Tab-separated table of C-alpha atoms and ligand atoms in Angstrom:
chain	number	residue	atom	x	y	z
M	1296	UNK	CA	166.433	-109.662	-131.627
M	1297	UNK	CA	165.063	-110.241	-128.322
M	1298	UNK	CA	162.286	-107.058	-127.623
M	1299	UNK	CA	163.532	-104.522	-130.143
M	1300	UNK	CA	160.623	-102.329	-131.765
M	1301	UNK	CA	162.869	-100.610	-134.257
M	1302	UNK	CA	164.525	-102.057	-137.368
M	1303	UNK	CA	167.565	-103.146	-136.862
M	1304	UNK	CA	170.196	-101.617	-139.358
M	1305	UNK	CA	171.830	-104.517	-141.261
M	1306	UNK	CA	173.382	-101.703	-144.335
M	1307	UNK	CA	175.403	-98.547	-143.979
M	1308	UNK	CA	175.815	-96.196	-146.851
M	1309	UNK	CA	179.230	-95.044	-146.671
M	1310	UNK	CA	179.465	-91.370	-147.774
M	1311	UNK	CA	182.969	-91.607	-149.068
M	1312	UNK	CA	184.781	-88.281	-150.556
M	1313	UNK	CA	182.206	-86.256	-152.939
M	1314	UNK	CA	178.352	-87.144	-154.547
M	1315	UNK	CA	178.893	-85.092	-157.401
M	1316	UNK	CA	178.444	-87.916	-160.292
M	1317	UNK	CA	180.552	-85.458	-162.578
M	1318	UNK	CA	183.738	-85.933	-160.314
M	1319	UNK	CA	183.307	-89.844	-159.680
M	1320	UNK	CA	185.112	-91.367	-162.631
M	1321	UNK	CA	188.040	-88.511	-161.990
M	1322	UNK	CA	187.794	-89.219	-158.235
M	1323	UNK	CA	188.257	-93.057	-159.235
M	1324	UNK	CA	190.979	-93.017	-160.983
M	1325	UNK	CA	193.150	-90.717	-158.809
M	1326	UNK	CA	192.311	-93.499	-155.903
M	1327	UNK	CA	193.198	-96.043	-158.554
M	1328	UNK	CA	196.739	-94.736	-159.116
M	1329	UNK	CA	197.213	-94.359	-155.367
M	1330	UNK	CA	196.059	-97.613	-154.519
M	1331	UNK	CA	198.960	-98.662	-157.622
M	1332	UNK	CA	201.782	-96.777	-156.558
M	1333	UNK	CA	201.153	-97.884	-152.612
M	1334	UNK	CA	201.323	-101.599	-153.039
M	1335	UNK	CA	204.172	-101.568	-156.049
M	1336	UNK	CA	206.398	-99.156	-154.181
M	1337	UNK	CA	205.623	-101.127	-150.872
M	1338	UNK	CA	206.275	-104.240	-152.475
M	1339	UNK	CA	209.216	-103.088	-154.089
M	1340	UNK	CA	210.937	-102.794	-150.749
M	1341	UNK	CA	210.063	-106.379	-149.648
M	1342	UNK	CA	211.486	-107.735	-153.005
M	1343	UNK	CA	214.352	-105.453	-152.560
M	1344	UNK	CA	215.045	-106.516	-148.748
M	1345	UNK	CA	214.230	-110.317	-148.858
M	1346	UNK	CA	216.649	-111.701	-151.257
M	1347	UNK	CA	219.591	-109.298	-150.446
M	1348	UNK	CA	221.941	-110.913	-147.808
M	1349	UNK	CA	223.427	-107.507	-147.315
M	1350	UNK	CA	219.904	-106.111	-146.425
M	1351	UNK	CA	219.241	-108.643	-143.834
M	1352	UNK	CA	219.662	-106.440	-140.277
M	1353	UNK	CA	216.758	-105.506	-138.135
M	1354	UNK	CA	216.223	-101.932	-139.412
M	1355	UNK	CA	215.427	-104.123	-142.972
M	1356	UNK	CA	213.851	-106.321	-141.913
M	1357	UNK	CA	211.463	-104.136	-139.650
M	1358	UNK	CA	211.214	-101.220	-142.501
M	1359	UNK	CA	209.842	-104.507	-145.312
M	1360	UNK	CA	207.409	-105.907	-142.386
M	1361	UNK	CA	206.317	-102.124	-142.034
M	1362	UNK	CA	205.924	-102.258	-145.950
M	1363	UNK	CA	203.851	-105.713	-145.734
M	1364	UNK	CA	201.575	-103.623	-143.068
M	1365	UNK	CA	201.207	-100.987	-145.423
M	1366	UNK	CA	199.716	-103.144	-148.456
M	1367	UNK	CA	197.472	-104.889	-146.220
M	1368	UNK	CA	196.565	-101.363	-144.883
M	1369	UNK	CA	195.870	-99.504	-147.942
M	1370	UNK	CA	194.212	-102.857	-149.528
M	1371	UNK	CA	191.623	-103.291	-146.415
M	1372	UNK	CA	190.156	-99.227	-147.141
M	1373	UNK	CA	191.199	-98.535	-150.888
M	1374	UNK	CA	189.822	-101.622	-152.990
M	1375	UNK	CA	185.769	-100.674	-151.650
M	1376	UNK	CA	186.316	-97.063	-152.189
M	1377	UNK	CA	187.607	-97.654	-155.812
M	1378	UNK	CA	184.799	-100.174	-156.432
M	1379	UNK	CA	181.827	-97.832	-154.702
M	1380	UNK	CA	183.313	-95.224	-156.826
M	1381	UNK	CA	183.310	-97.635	-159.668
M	1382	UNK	CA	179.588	-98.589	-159.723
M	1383	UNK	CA	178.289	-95.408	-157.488
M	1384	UNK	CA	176.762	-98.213	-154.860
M	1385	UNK	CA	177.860	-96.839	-151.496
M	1386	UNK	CA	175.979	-99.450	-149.418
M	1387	UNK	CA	177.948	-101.819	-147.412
M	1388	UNK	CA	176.886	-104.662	-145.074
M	1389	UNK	CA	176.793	-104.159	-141.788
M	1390	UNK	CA	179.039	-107.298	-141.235
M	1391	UNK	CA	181.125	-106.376	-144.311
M	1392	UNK	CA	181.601	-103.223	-142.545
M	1393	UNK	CA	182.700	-104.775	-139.226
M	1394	UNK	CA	185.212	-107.282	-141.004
M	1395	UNK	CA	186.815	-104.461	-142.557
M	1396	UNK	CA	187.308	-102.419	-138.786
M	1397	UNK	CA	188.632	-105.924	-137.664
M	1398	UNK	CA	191.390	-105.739	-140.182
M	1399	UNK	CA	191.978	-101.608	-139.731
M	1400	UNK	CA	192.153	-102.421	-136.273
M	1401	UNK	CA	194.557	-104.750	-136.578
M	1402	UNK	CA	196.848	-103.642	-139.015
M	1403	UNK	CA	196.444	-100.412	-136.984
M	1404	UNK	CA	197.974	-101.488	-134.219
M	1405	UNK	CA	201.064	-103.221	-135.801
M	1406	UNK	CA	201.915	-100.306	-137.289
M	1407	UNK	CA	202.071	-98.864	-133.686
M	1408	UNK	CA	204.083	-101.550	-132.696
M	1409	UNK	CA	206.632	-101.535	-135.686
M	1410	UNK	CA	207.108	-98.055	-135.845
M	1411	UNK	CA	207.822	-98.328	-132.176
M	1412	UNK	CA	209.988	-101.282	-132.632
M	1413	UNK	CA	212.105	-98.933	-135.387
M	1414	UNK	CA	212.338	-96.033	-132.383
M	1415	UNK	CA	214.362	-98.499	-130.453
M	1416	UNK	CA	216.189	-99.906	-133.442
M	1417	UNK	CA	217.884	-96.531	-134.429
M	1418	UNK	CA	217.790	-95.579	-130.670
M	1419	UNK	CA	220.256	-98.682	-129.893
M	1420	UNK	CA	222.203	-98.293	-132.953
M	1421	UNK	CA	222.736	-94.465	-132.652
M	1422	UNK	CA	222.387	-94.327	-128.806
M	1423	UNK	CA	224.529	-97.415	-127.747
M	1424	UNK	CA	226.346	-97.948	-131.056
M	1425	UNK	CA	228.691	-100.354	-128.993
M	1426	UNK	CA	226.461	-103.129	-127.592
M	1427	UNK	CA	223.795	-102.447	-130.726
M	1428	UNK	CA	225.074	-105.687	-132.652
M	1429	UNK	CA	224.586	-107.776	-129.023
M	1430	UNK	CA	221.112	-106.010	-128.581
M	1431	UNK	CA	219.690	-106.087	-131.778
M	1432	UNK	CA	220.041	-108.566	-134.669
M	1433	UNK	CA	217.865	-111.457	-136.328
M	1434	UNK	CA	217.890	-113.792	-132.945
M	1435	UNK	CA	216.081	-110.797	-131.014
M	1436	UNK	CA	213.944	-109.189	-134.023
M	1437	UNK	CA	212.174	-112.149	-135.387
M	1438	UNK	CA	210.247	-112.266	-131.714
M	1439	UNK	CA	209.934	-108.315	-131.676
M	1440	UNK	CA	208.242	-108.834	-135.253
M	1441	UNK	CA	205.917	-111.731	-133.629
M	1442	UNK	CA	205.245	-110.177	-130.633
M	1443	UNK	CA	204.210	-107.294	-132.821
M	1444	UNK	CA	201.743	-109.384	-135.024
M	1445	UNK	CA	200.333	-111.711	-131.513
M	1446	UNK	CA	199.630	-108.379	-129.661
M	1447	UNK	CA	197.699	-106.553	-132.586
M	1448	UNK	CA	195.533	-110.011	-133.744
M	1449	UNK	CA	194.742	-110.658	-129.807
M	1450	UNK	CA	193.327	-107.074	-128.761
M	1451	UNK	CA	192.084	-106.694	-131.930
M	1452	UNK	CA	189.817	-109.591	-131.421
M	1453	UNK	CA	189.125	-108.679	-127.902
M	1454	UNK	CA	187.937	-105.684	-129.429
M	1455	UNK	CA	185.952	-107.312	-131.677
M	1456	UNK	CA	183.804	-109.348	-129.022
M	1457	UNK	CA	182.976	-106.494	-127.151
M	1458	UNK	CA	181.361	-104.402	-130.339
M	1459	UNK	CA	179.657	-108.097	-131.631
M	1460	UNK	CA	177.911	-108.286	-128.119
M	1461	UNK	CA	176.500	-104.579	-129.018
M	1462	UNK	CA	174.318	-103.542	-132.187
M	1463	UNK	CA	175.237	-100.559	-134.231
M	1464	UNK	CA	172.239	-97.632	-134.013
M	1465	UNK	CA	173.230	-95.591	-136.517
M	1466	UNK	CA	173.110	-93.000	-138.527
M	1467	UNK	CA	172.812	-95.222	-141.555
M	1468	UNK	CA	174.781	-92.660	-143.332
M	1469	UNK	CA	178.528	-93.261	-142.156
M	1470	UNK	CA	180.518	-89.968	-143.173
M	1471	UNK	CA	183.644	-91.394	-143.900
M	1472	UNK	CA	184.841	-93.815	-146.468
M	1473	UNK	CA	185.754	-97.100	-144.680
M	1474	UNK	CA	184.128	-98.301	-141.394
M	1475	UNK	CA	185.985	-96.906	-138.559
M	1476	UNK	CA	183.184	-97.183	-135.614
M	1477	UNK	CA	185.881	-95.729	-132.995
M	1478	UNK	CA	185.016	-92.281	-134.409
M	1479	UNK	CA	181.945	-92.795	-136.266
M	1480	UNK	CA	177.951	-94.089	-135.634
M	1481	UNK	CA	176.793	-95.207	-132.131
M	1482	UNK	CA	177.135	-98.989	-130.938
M	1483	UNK	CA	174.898	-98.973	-128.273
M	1484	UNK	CA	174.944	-101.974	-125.740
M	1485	UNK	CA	171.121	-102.401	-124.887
M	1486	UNK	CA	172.335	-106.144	-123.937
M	1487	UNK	CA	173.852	-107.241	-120.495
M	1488	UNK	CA	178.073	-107.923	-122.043
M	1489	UNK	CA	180.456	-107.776	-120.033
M	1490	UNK	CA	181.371	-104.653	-118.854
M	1491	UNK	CA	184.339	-105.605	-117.016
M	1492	UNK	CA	186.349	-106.575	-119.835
M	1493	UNK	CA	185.009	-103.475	-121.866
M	1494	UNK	CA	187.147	-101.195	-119.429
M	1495	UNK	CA	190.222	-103.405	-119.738
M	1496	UNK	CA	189.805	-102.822	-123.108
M	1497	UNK	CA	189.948	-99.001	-122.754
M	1498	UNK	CA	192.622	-98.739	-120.022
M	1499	UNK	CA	195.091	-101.232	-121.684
M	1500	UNK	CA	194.239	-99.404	-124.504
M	1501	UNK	CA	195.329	-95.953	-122.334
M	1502	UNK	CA	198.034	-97.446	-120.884
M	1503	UNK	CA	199.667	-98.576	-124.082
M	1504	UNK	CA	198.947	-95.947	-126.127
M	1505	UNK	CA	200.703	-93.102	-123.729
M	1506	UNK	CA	203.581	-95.960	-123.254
M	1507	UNK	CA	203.942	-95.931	-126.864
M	1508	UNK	CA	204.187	-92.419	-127.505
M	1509	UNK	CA	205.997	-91.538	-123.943
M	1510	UNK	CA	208.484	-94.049	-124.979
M	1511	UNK	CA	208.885	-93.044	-128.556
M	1512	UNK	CA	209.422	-89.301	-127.034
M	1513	UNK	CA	212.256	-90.599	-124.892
M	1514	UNK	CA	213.962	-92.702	-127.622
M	1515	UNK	CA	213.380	-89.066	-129.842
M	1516	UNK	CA	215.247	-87.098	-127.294
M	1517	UNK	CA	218.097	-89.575	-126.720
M	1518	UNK	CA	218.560	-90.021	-130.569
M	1519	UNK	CA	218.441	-86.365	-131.130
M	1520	UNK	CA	220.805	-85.607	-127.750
M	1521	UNK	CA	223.329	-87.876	-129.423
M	1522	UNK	CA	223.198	-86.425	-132.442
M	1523	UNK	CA	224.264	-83.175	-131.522
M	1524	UNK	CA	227.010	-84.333	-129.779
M	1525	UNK	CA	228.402	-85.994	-132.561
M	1526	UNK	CA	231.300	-83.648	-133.630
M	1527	UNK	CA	231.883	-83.620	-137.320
M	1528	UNK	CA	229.022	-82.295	-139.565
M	1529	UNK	CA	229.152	-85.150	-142.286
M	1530	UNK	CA	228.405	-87.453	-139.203
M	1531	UNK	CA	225.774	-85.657	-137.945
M	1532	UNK	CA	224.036	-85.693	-140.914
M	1533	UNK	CA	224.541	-89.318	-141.709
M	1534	UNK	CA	222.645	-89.918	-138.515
M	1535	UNK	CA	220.188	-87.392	-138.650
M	1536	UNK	CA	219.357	-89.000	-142.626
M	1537	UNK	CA	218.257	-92.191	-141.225
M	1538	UNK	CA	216.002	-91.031	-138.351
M	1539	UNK	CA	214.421	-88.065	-139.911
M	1540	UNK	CA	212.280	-90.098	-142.010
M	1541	UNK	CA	211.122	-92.197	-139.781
M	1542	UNK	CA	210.613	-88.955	-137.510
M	1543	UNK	CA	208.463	-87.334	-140.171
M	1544	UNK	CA	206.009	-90.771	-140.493
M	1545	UNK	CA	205.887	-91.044	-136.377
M	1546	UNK	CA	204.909	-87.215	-136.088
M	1547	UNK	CA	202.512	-87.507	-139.379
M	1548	UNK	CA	201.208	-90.859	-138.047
M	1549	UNK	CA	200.545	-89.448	-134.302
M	1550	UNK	CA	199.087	-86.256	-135.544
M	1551	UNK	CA	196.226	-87.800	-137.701
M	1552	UNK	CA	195.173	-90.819	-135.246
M	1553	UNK	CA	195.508	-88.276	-132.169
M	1554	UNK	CA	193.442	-85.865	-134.119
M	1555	UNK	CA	190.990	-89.109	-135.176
M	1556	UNK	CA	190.259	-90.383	-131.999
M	1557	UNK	CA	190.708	-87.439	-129.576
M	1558	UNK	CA	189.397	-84.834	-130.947
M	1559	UNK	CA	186.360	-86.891	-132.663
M	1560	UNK	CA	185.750	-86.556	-129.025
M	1561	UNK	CA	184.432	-82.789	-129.115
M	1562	UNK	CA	183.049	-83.903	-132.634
M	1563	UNK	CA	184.670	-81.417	-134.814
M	1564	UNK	CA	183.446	-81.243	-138.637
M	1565	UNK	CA	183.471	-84.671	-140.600
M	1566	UNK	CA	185.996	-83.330	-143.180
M	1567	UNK	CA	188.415	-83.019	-140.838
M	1568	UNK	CA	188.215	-86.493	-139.569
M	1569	UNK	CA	188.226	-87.823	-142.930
M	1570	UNK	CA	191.268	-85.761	-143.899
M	1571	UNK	CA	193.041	-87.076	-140.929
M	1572	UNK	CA	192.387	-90.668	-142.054
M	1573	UNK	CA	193.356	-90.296	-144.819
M	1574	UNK	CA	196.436	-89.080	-144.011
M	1575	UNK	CA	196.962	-92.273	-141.825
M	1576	UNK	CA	195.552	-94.610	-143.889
M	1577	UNK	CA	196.324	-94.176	-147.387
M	1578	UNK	CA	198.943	-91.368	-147.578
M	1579	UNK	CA	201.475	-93.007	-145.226
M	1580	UNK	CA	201.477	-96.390	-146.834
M	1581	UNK	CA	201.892	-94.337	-150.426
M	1582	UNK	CA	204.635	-92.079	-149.206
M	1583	UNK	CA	206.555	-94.508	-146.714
M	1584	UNK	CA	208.240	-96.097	-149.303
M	1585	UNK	CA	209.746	-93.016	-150.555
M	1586	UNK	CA	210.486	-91.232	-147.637
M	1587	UNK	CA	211.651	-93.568	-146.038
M	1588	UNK	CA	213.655	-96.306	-147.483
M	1589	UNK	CA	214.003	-94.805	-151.203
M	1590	UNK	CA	216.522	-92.288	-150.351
M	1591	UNK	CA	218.570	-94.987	-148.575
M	1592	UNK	CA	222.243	-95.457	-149.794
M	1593	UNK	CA	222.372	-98.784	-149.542
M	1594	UNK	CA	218.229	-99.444	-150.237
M	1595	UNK	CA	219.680	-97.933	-153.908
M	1596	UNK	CA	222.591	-100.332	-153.954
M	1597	UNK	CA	220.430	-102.771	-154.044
M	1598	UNK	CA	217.950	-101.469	-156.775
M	1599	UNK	CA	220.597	-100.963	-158.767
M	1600	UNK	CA	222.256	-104.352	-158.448
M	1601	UNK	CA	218.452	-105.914	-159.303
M	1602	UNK	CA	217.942	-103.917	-162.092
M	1603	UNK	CA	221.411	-104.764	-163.515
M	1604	UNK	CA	220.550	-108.577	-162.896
M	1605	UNK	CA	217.821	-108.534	-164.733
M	1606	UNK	CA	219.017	-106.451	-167.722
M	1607	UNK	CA	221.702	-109.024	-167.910
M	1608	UNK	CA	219.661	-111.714	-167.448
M	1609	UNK	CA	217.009	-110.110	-170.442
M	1610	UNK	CA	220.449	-109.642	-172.642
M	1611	UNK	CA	221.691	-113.380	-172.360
M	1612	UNK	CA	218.030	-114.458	-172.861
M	1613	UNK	CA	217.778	-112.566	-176.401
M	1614	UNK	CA	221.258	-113.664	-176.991
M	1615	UNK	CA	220.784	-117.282	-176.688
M	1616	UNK	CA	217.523	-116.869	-179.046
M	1617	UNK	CA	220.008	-115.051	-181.942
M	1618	UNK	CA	222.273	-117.839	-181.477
M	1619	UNK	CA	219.429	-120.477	-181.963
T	1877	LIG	C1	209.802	-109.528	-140.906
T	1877	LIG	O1	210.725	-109.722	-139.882
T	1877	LIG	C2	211.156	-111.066	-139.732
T	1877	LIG	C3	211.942	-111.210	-138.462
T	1877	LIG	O2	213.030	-110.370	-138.384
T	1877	LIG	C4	211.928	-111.474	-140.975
T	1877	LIG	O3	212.426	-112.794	-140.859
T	1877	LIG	C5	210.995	-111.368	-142.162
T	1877	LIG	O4	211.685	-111.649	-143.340
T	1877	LIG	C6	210.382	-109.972	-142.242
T	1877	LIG	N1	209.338	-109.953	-143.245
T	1877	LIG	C7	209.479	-109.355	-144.417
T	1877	LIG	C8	208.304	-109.337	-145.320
T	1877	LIG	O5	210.512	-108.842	-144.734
């Protein structure tokens, strides 16, 4: 590096959750199980959804794309955790490190986007129940889904160039426990890079995050207008079931990252950043299949007709061995 007296930092220790040796193994398993539980119940839905011709409308289809988010999410911060908890190394490459914001960043983003994408799903279908089948179905999803995927890869990587061009300054000791350098350590930018596209950067990333959330409010208030005019109470519930799920993951979702990357602003204690991300990061992906498409009716239908299937198909398979 071109006139730099100092060292430059090429390994970051990430501090993770505790130090105490005596709670590691205990520590690793918990995030073991969770790391389980998030990718089979996430992939359950996306076996559940994807064969199931009765399961193929855009609320399915976004809700098992929002699942394939979730596995990459929780397998970009989990899988290092477990292992640095695993072998007590908490050293990471600096590059490593960066490779891993790349993909938070990106998967980040998406889940923005779908969750968004669901807002106007179930604001269509429950606000303009009428013209829902000619606004919404497969023909106008699939590029909603792309556009989803295009956007987050693109900024992402715009992203990216602008923190390659700078070099990270520290600390060496990153308090959380995957690389997240939008609220943690100091890129500094001691190099001429272009400063231009730097500020797009920020106020597209402004502008779209107030959109987002203005427009998600909107959709919120519509949805829940229209429920209350509904007149029966069986009908207002049946409506109110399907959003107040996703309402509960939006608010949860909105909370932590506001609380991440606003407040890490007035830098408030590290715990509470780490709590935060992990509440976006690794709780949401575990508990989004539950709360959200487990309780479904016809999410169940389909379980059960699976599991029924395959008991079948295990009974004809022992019985043609009797028979032999
Ligand atoms: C994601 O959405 C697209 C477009 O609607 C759909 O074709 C695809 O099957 C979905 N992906 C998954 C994993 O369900």
């Amino acid at each position: 590096m071109e006139g730099r007296n100092q060292t430059p930092i090429v390994e970051l220790i990430l501090v993770g959750f505790e130090n105490d040796p005596e709670l590691q193994p205990l520590l690793f398993l918990l995030f073991l199980v969770i790391y389980i539980v998030a990718v089979a119940g996430n992939l359950l839905i996306i076996v559940l959804v994807v064969p199931d011709r009765h399961l193929h409308t855009p609320m399915y289809y976004l809700m098992a794309n929002l699942s394939a988010v979730e596995i990459c999410y929780v397998s970009t911060t989990l899988p290092r955790l477990i292992g640095s908890l695993a072998t007590g190394d908490r050293t990471i490459s600096l590059q490593n490190c960066f490779v891993q914001f790349y993909f938070y960043g990106i998967l980040c983003s998406a889940e923005f986007m779908l969750l968004t994408a669901m807002c106007y799903d179930r604001y269509l279908a429950i606000c303009h129940p009428l013209r829902y089948p000619a606004l919404m179905n497969g023909r106008v999803c699939a590029p909603i889904v792309a556009g989803c995927w295009v956007f987050s890869i693109s900024y992402t990587f715009m992203l990216q160039i602008i923190i390659l061009q700078s070099t990270y300054c520290g600390p060496k000791e990153f308090n959380n426990f995957f690389c997240d350098f939008s609220s943690n350590g100091l890129l500094c930018s001691k190099r001429k890079f272009p400063i231009v596209l730097q500020w797009l950067t920020y106020i597209l990333a402004i502008i779209i995050t107030v959109g987002i959330f203005l427009f998600t409010l909107a959709t919120y208030i519509c949805i829940i207008a229209s429920i209350l005019r509904i007149p029966s109470t069986i009908g207002k519930q049946k409506a109110f079931s399907t959003c107040s799920s996703h309402l509960i993951v939006v608010a949860v979702y909105y909370v932590s990252v506001f609380t991440i990357y606003v407040l890490s602003q007035f830098r408030p204690p590290a715990i509470l950043n780490k709590i935060f991300s992990f509440l976006s990061t690794v709780l949401i992906p575990l508990l989004n299949p539950f709360i959200y498409c487990l309780r479904n009716k016809e999410v169940h239908q389909s379980l059960r007709k699976s599991l029924l299937t395959l008991v079948d198909f295990r009974l004809r398979h022992v019985n043609s061995k009797i028979k032999n």
